[in-house]
mmCIF file of C-alpha atoms and ligand atoms in Angstrom:
data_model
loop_
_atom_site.group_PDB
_atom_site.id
_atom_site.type_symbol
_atom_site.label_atom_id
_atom_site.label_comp_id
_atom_site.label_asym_id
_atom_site.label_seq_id
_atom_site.Cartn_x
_atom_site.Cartn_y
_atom_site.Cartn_z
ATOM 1 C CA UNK O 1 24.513 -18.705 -45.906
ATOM 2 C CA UNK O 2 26.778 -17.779 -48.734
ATOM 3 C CA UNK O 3 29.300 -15.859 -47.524
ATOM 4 C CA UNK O 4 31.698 -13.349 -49.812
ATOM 5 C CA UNK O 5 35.421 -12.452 -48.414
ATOM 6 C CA UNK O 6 34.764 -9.167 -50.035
ATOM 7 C CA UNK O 7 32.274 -7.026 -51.277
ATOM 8 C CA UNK O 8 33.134 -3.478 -53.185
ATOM 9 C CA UNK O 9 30.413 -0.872 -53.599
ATOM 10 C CA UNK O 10 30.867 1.826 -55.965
ATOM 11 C CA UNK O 11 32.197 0.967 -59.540
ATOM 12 C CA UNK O 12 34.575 4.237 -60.891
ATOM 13 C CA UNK O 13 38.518 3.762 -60.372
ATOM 14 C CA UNK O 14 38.783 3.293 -56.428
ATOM 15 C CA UNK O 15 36.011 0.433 -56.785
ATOM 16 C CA UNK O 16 37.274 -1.307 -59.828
ATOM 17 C CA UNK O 17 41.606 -1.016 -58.285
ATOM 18 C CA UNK O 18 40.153 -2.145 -55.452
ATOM 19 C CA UNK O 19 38.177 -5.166 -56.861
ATOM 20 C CA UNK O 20 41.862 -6.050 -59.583
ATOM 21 C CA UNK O 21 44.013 -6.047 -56.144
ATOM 22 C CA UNK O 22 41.395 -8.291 -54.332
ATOM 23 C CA UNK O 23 40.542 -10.294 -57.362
ATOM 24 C CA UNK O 24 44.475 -10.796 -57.581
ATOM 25 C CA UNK O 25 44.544 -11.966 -53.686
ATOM 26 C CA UNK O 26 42.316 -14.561 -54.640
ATOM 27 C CA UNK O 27 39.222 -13.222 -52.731
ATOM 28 C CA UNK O 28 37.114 -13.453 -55.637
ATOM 29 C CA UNK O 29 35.056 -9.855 -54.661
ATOM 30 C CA UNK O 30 31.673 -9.165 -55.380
ATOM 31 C CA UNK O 31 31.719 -5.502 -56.773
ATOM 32 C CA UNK O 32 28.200 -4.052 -56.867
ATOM 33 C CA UNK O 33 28.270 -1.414 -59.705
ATOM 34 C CA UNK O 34 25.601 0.727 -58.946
ATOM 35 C CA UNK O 35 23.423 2.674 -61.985
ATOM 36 C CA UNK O 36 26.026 5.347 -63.286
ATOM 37 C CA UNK O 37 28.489 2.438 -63.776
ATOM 38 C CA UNK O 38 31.750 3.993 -64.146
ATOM 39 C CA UNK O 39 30.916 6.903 -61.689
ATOM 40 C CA UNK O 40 31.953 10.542 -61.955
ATOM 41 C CA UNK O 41 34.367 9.442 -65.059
ATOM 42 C CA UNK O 42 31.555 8.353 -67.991
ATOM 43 C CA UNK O 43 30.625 12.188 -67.200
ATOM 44 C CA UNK O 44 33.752 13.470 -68.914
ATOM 45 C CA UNK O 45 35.569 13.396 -72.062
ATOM 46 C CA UNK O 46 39.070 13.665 -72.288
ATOM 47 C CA UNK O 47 40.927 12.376 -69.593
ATOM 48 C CA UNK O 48 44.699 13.922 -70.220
ATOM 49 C CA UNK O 49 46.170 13.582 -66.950
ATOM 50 C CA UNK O 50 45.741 9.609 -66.005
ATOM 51 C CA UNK O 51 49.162 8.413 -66.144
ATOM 52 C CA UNK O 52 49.738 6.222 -69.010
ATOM 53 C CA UNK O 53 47.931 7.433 -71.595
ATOM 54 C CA UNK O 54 50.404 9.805 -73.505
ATOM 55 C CA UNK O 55 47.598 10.656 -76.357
ATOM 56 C CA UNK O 56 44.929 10.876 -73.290
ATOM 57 C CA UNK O 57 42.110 8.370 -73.047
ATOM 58 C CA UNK O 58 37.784 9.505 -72.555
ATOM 59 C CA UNK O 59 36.866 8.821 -69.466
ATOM 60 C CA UNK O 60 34.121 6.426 -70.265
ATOM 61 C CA UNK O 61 36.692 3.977 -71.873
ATOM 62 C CA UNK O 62 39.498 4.330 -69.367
ATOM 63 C CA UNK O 63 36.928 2.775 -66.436
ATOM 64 C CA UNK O 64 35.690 0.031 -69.085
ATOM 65 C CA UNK O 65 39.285 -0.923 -69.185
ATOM 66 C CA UNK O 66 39.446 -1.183 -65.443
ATOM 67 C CA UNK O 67 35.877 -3.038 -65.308
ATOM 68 C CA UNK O 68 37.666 -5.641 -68.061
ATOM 69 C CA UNK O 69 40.862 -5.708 -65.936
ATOM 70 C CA UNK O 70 38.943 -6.275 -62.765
ATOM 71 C CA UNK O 71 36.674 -8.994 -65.097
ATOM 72 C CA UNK O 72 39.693 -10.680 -66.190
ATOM 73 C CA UNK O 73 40.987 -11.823 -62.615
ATOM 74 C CA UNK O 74 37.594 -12.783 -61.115
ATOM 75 C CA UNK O 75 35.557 -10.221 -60.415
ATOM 76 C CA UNK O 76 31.730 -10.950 -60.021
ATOM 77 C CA UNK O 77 30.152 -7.358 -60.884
ATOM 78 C CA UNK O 78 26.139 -7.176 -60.451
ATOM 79 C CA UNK O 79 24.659 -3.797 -61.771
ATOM 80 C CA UNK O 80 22.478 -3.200 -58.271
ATOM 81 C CA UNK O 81 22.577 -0.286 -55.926
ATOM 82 C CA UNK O 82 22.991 -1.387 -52.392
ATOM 83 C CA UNK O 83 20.182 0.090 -50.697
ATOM 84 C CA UNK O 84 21.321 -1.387 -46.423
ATOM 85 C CA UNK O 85 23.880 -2.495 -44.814
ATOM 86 C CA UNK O 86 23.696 -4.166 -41.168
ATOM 87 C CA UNK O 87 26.907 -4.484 -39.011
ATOM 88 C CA UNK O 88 25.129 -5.509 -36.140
ATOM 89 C CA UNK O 89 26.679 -9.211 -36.218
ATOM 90 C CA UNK O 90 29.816 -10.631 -38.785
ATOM 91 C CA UNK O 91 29.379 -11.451 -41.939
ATOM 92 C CA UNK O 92 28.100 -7.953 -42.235
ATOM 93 C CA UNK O 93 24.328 -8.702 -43.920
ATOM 94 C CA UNK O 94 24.143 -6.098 -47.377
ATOM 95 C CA UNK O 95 20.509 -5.736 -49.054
ATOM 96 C CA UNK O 96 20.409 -4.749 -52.593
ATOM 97 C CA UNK O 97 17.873 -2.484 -54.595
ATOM 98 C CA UNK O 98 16.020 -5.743 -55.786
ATOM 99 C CA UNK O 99 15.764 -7.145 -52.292
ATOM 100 C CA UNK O 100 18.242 -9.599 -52.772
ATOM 101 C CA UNK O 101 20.605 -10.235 -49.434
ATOM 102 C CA UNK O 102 24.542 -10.684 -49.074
ATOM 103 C CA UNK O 103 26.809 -11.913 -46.717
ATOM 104 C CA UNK O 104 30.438 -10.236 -46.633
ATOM 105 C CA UNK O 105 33.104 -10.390 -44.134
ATOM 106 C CA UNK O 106 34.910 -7.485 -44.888
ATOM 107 C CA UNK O 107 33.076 -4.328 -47.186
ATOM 108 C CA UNK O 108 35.226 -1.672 -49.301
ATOM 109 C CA UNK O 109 32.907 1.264 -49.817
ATOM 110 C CA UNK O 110 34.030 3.396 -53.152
ATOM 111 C CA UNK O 111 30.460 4.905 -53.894
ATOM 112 C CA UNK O 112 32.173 8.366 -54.706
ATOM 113 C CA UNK O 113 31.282 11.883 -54.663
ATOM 114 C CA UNK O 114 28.728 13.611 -57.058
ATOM 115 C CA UNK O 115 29.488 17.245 -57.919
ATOM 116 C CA UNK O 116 26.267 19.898 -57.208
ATOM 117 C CA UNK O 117 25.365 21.321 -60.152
ATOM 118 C CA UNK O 118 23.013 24.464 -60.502
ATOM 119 C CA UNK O 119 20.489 23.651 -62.434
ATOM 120 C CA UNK O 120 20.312 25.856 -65.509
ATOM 121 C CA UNK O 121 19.506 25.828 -68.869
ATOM 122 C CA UNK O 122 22.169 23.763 -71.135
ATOM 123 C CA UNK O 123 24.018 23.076 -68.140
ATOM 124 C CA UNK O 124 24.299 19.353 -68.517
ATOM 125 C CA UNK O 125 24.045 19.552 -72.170
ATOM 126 C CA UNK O 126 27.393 21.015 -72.381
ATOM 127 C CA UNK O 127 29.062 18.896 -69.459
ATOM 128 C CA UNK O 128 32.366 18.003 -71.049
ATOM 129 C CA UNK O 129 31.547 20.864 -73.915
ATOM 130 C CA UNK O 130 32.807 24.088 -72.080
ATOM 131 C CA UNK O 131 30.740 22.617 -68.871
ATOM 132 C CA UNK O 132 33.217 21.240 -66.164
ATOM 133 C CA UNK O 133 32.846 20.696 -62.498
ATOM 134 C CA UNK O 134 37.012 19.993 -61.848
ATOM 135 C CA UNK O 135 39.506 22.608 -63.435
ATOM 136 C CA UNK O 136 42.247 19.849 -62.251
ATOM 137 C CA UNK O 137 41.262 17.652 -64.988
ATOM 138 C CA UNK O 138 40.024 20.046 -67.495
ATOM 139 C CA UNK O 139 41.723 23.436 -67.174
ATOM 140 C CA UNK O 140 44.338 22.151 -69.345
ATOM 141 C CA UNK O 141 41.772 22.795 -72.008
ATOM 142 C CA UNK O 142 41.333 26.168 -71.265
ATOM 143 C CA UNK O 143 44.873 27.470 -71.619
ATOM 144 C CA UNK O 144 44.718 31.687 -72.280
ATOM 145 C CA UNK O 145 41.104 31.900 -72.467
ATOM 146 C CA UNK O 146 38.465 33.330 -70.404
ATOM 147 C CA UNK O 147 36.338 31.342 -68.448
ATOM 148 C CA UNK O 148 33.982 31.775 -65.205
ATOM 149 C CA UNK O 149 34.125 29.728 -62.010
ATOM 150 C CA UNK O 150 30.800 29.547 -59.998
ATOM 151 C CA UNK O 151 30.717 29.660 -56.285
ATOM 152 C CA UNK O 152 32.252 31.174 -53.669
ATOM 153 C CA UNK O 153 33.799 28.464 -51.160
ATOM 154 C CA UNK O 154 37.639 27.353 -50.897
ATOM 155 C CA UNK O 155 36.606 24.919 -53.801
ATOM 156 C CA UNK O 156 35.386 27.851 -56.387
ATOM 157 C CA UNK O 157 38.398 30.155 -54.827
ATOM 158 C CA UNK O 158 40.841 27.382 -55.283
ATOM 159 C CA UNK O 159 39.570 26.295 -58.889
ATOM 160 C CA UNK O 160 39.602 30.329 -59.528
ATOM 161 C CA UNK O 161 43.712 30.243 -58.594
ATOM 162 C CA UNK O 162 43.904 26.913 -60.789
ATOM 163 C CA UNK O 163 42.282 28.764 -63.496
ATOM 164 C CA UNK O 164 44.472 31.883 -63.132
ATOM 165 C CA UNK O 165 47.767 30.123 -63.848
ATOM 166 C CA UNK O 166 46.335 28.859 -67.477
ATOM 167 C CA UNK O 167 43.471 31.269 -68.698
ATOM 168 C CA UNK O 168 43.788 34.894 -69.416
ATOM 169 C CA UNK O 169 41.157 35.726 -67.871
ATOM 170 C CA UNK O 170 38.795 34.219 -64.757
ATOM 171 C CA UNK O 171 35.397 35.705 -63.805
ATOM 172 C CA UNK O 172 34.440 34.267 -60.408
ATOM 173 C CA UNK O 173 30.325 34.635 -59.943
ATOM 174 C CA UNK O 174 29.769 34.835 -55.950
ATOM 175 C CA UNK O 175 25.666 34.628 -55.461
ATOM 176 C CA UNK O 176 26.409 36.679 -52.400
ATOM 177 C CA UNK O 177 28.176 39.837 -51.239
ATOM 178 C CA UNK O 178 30.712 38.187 -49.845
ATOM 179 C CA UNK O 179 32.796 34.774 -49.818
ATOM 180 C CA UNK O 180 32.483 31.713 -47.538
ATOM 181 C CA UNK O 181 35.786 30.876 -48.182
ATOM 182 C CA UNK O 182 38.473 30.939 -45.760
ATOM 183 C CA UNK O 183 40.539 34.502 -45.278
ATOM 184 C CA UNK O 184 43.813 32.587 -46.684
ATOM 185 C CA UNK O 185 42.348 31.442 -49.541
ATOM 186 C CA UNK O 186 40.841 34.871 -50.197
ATOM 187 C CA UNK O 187 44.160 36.779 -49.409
ATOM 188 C CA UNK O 188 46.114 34.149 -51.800
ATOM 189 C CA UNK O 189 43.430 35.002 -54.362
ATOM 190 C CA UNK O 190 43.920 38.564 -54.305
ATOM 191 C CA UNK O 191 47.674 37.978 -55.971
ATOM 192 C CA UNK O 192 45.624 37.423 -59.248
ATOM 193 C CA UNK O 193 45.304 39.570 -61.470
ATOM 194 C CA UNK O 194 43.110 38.477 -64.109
ATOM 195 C CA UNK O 195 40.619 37.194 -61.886
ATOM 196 C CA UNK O 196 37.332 39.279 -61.669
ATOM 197 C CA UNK O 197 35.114 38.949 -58.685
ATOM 198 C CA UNK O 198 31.641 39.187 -60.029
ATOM 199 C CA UNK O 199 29.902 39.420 -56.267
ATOM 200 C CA UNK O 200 25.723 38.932 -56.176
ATOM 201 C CA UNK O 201 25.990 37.698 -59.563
ATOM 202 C CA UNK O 202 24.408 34.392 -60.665
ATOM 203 C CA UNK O 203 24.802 32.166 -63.285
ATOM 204 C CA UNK O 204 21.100 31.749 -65.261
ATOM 205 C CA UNK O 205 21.737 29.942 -68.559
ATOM 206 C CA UNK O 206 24.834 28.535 -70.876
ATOM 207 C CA UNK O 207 24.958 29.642 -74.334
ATOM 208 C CA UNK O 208 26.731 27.802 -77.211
ATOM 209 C CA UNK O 209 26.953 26.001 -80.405
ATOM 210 C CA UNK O 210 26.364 22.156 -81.179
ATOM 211 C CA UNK O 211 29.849 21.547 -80.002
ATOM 212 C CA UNK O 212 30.611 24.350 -77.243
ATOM 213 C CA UNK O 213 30.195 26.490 -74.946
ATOM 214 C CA UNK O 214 30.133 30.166 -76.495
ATOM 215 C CA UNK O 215 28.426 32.790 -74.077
ATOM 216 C CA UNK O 216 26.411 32.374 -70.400
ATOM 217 C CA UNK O 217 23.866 34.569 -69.312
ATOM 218 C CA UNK O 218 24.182 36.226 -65.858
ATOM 219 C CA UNK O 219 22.354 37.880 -63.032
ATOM 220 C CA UNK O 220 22.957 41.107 -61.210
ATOM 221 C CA UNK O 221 20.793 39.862 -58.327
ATOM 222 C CA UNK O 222 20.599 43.558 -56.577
ATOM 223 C CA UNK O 223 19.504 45.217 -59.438
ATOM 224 C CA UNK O 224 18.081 42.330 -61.114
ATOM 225 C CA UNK O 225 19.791 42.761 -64.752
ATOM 226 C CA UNK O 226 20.236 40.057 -67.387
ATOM 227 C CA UNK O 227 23.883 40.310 -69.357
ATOM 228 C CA UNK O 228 25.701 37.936 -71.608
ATOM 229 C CA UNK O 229 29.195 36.927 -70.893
ATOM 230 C CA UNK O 230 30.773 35.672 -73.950
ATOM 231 C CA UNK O 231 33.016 33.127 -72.752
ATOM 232 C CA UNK O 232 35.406 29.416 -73.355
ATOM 233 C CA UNK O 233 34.870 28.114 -70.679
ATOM 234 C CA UNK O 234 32.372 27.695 -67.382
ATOM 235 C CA UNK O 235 33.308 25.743 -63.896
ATOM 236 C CA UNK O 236 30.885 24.883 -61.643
ATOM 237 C CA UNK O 237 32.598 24.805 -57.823
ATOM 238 C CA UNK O 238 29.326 25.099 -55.391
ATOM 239 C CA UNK O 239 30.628 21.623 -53.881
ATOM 240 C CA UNK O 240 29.969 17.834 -53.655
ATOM 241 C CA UNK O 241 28.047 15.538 -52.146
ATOM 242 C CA UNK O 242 29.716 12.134 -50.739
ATOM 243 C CA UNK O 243 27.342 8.960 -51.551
ATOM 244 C CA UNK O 244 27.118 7.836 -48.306
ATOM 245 C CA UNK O 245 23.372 7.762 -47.175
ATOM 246 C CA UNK O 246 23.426 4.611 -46.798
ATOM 247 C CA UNK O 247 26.230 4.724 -44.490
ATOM 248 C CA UNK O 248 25.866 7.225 -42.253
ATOM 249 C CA UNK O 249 23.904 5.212 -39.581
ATOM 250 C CA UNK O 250 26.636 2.399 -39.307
ATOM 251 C CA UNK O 251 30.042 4.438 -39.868
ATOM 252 C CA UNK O 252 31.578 7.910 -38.555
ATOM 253 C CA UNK O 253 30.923 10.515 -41.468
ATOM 254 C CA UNK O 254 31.875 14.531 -41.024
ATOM 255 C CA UNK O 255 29.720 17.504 -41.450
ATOM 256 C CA UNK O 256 28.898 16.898 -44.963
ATOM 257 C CA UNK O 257 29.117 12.733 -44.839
ATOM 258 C CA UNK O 258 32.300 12.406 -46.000
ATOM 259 C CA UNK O 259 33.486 9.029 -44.503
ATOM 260 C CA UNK O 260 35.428 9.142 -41.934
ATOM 261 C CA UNK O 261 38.972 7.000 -42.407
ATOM 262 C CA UNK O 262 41.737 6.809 -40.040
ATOM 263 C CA UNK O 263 44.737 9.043 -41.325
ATOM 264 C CA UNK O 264 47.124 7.112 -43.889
ATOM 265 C CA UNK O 265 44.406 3.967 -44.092
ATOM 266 C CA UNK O 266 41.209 2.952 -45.509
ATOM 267 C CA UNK O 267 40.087 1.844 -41.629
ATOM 268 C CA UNK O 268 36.706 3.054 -41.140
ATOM 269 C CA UNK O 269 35.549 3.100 -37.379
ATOM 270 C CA UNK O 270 33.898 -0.357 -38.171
ATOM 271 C CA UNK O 271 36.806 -2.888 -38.292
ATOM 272 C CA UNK O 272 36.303 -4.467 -41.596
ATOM 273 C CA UNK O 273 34.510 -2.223 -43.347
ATOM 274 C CA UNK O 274 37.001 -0.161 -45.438
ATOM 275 C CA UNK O 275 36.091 3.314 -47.546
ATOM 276 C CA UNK O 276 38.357 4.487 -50.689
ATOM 277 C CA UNK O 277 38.475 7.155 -53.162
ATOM 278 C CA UNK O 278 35.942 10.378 -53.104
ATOM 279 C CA UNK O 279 33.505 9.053 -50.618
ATOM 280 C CA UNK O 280 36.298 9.889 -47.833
ATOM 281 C CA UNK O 281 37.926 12.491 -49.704
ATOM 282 C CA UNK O 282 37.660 16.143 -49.173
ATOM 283 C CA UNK O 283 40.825 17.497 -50.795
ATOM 284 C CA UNK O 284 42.237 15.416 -54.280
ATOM 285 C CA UNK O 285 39.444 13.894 -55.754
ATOM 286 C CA UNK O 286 41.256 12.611 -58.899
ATOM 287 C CA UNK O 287 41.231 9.448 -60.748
ATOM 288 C CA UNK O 288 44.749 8.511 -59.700
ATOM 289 C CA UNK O 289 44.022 9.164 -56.133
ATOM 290 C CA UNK O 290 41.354 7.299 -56.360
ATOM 291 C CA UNK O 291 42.605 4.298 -57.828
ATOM 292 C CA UNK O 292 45.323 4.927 -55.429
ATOM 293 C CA UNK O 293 43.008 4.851 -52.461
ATOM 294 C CA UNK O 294 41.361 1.897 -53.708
ATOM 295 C CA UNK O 295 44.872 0.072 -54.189
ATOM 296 C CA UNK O 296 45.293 0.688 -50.680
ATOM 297 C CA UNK O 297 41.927 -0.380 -49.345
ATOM 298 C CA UNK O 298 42.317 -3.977 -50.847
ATOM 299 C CA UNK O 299 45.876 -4.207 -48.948
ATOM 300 C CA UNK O 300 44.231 -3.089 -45.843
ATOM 301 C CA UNK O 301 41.513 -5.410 -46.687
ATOM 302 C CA UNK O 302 43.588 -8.540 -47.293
ATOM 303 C CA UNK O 303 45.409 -8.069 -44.250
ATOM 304 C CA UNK O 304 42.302 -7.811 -42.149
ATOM 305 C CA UNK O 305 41.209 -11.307 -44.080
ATOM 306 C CA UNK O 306 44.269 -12.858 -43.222
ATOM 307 C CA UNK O 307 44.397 -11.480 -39.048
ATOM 308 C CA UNK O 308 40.930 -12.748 -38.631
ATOM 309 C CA UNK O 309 40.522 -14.983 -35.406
ATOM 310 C CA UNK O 310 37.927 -17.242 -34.569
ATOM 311 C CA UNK O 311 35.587 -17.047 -31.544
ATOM 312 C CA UNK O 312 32.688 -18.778 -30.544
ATOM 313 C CA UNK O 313 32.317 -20.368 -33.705
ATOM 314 C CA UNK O 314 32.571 -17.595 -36.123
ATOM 315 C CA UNK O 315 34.993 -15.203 -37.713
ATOM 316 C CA UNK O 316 35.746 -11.610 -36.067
ATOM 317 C CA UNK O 317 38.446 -9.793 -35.564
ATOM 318 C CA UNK O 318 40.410 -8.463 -31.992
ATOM 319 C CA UNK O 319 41.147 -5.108 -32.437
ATOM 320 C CA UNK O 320 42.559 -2.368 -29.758
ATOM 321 C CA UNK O 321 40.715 1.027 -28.242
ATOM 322 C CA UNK O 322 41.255 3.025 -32.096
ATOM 323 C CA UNK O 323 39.427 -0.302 -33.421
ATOM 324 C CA UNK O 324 42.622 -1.248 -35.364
ATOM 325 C CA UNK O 325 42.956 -4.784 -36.308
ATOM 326 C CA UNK O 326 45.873 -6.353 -33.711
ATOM 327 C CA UNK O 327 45.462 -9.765 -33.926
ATOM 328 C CA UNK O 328 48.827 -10.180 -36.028
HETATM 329 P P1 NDP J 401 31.053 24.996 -49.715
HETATM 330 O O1 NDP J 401 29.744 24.386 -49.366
HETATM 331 O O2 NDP J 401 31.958 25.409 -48.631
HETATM 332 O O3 NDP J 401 30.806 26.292 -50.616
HETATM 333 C C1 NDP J 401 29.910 26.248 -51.670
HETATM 334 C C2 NDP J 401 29.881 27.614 -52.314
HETATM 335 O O4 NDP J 401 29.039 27.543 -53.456
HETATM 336 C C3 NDP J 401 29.338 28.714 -51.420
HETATM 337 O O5 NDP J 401 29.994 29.926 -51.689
HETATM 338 C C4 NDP J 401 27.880 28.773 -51.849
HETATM 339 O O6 NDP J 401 27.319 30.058 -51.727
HETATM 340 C C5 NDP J 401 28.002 28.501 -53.330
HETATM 341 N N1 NDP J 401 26.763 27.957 -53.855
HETATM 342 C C6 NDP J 401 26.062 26.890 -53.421
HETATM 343 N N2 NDP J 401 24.964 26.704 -54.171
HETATM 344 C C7 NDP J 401 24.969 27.702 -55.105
HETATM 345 C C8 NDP J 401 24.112 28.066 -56.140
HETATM 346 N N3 NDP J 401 23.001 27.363 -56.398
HETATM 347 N N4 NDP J 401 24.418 29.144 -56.888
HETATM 348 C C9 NDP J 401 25.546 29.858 -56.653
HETATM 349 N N5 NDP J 401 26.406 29.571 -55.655
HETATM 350 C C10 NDP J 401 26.117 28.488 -54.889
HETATM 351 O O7 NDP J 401 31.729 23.931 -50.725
HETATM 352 P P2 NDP J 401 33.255 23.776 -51.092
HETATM 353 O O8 NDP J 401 33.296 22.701 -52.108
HETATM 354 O O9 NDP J 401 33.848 25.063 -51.449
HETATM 355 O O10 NDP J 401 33.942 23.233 -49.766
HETATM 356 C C11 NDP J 401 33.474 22.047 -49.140
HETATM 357 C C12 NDP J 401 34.324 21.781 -47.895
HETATM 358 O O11 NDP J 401 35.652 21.415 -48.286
HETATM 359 C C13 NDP J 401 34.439 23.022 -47.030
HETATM 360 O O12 NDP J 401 34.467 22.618 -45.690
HETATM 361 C C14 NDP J 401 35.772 23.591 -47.412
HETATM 362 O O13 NDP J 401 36.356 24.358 -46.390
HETATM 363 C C15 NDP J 401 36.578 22.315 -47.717
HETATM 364 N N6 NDP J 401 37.640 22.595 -48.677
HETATM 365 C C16 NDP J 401 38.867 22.886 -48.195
HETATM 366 C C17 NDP J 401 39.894 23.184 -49.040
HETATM 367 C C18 NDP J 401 41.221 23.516 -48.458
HETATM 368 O O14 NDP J 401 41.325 23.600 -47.253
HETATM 369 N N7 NDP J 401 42.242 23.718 -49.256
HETATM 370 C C19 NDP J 401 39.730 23.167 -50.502
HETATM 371 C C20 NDP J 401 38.377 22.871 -50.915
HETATM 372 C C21 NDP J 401 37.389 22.604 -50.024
HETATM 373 P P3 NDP J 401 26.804 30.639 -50.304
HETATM 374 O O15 NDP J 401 28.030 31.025 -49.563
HETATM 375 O O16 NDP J 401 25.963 31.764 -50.755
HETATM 376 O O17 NDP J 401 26.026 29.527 -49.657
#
């Protein structure tokens, strides 16, 4: 049985940090890439906030970077999906999409987070053209112009606030009468201004040029009238879905499948199995905290390597009633 030290599913910046640090410990990780290599970053354009990059970098070549950086200290990288993975015994047994098996003693699970998107006409032709689903990384852009934010959760009300600060003028579409968002998030809200709550109203088409987004067509759905919105700007914010189907079964995941990690770790509830970057988180969801998160899942990772004992023959680890590792 060939066994691997470490395996890394998910290939955007938690996968890739992950796979330098544990490349750098000598672990030599196999990093399974998945089919949007790169992840949610090859969706974007200009990435102006990734420290480091004074002149800004796209996205697509800032996680080719970290695939060459992760390349250059040993990382094997196979462009397969892993489609199972078994924790019933150690090594953990992974399957991949073309039926090949792996063996890996400890697994650091970066598949990400994939925005929901509506659906609509143009809207993924202008995705990185006026089309954005994270006014973190691309409000900058949008500085004193008008844009809309779709949605009407603490994500749309929070990009809406985000939005405020930087555009003149923000028209929040709510498909319903009212928010689900939480009352603080709608009182803090209502200290803005230039935001317009546009309630019942949907979002049915983007209009724009060959470079950008110039007008979107809207929906009264009560009385069932077309308009057109001319507009910069248009951010989707009707939530994300955590990659994580595959995991569900064998880890703790929350209400939406979110993996669950214990507070200030990468510690799943399955000792050795580790989870970085969006797949476990609900709140940043940036690059850098990302690649942070990954960072910290290879330390957690290499210190679970090195307090491994061995019983009846085989590696496993001792680990007290929270399932943290304790055989120091
Ligand atoms: P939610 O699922 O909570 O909200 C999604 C919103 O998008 C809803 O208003 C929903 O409308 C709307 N929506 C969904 N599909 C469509 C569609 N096709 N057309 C128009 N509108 C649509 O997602 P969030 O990302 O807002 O939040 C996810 C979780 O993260 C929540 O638990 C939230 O509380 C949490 N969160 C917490 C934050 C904080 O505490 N600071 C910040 C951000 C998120 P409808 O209501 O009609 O279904």
């Amino acid at each position: 049985m060939n066994t691997h030290e470490c395996i890394i599913i998910g290939s955007g910046p938690a996968g890739y940090t992950a796979a330098i640090y544990a490349a750098r410990y000598g672990r030599k990780p196999l990093l399974f890439s998945g089919l949007l290599q790169g992840g949610q970053l090859t969706q974007t354009t200009d990435v102006d906030n990734y420290p480091g990059f004074p002149n800004g970098i796209q996205g697509e070549d800032l996680v080719q970077n970290m695939l060459a950086q992760a390349l250059l200290f040993g990382t094997e990288v196979k462009h397969q999906m892993i489609v199972s993975v078994d924790t019933t015994d150690r090594p953990f047994k992974l399957t991949a999409s073309d039926d090949a098996v792996y063996y890996a003693e400890s697994v650091i699970i970066a598949t990400g987070a994939t925005a929901k998107y509506l659906g609509v006409t143009n809207e993924q032709k202008y995705l990185g053209m006026g089309v954005s689903a994270c006014a973190t990384c691309d409000g900058y852009f949008y500085r004193n112009k008008e844009v809309i934010v779709v949605g009407g959760g603490d994500t749309a009300l929070e990009e809406a606030i985000f939005l405020a600060n930087l555009a003149s003028k923000v028209h929040l579409l709510v498909r319903k009468d009212h928010f689900r968002a939480s009352a603080i998030i709608q009182d803090h809200l209502k200290g803005y201004s230039n935001v317009e709550i546009h309630y019942n109203t949907e979002l049915e088409e983007v209009l724009g040029n060959d470079q950008f987004v110039e007008a979107a067509v809207v929906r009264d759905n009560v009385n069932n009238t077309i308009s057109i919105m001319p507009i910069d700007g248009i951010f989707i914010a009707i939530g994300h879905t955590p990659n994580t189907e595959v995991f569900q079964s064998i880890l703790e995941v929350d209400d939406i499948g979110y993996i669950k990690t214990i507070p200030g770790s990468t510690y799943t509830n399955v000792p050795g199995i580790f989870a970085c970057g969006d797949v476990q988180d609900t709140k940043y969801r940036q690059a850098i905290t990302a690649a942070g998160s990954g960072c910290m899942a290879a330390i957690d990772t290499e210190r679970f390597l090195n307090n491994r004992a061995i019983k009846n023959g085989f590696y496993c680890v001792e680990v007290d009633s929270n399932g943290i590792t304790v055989n120091q």
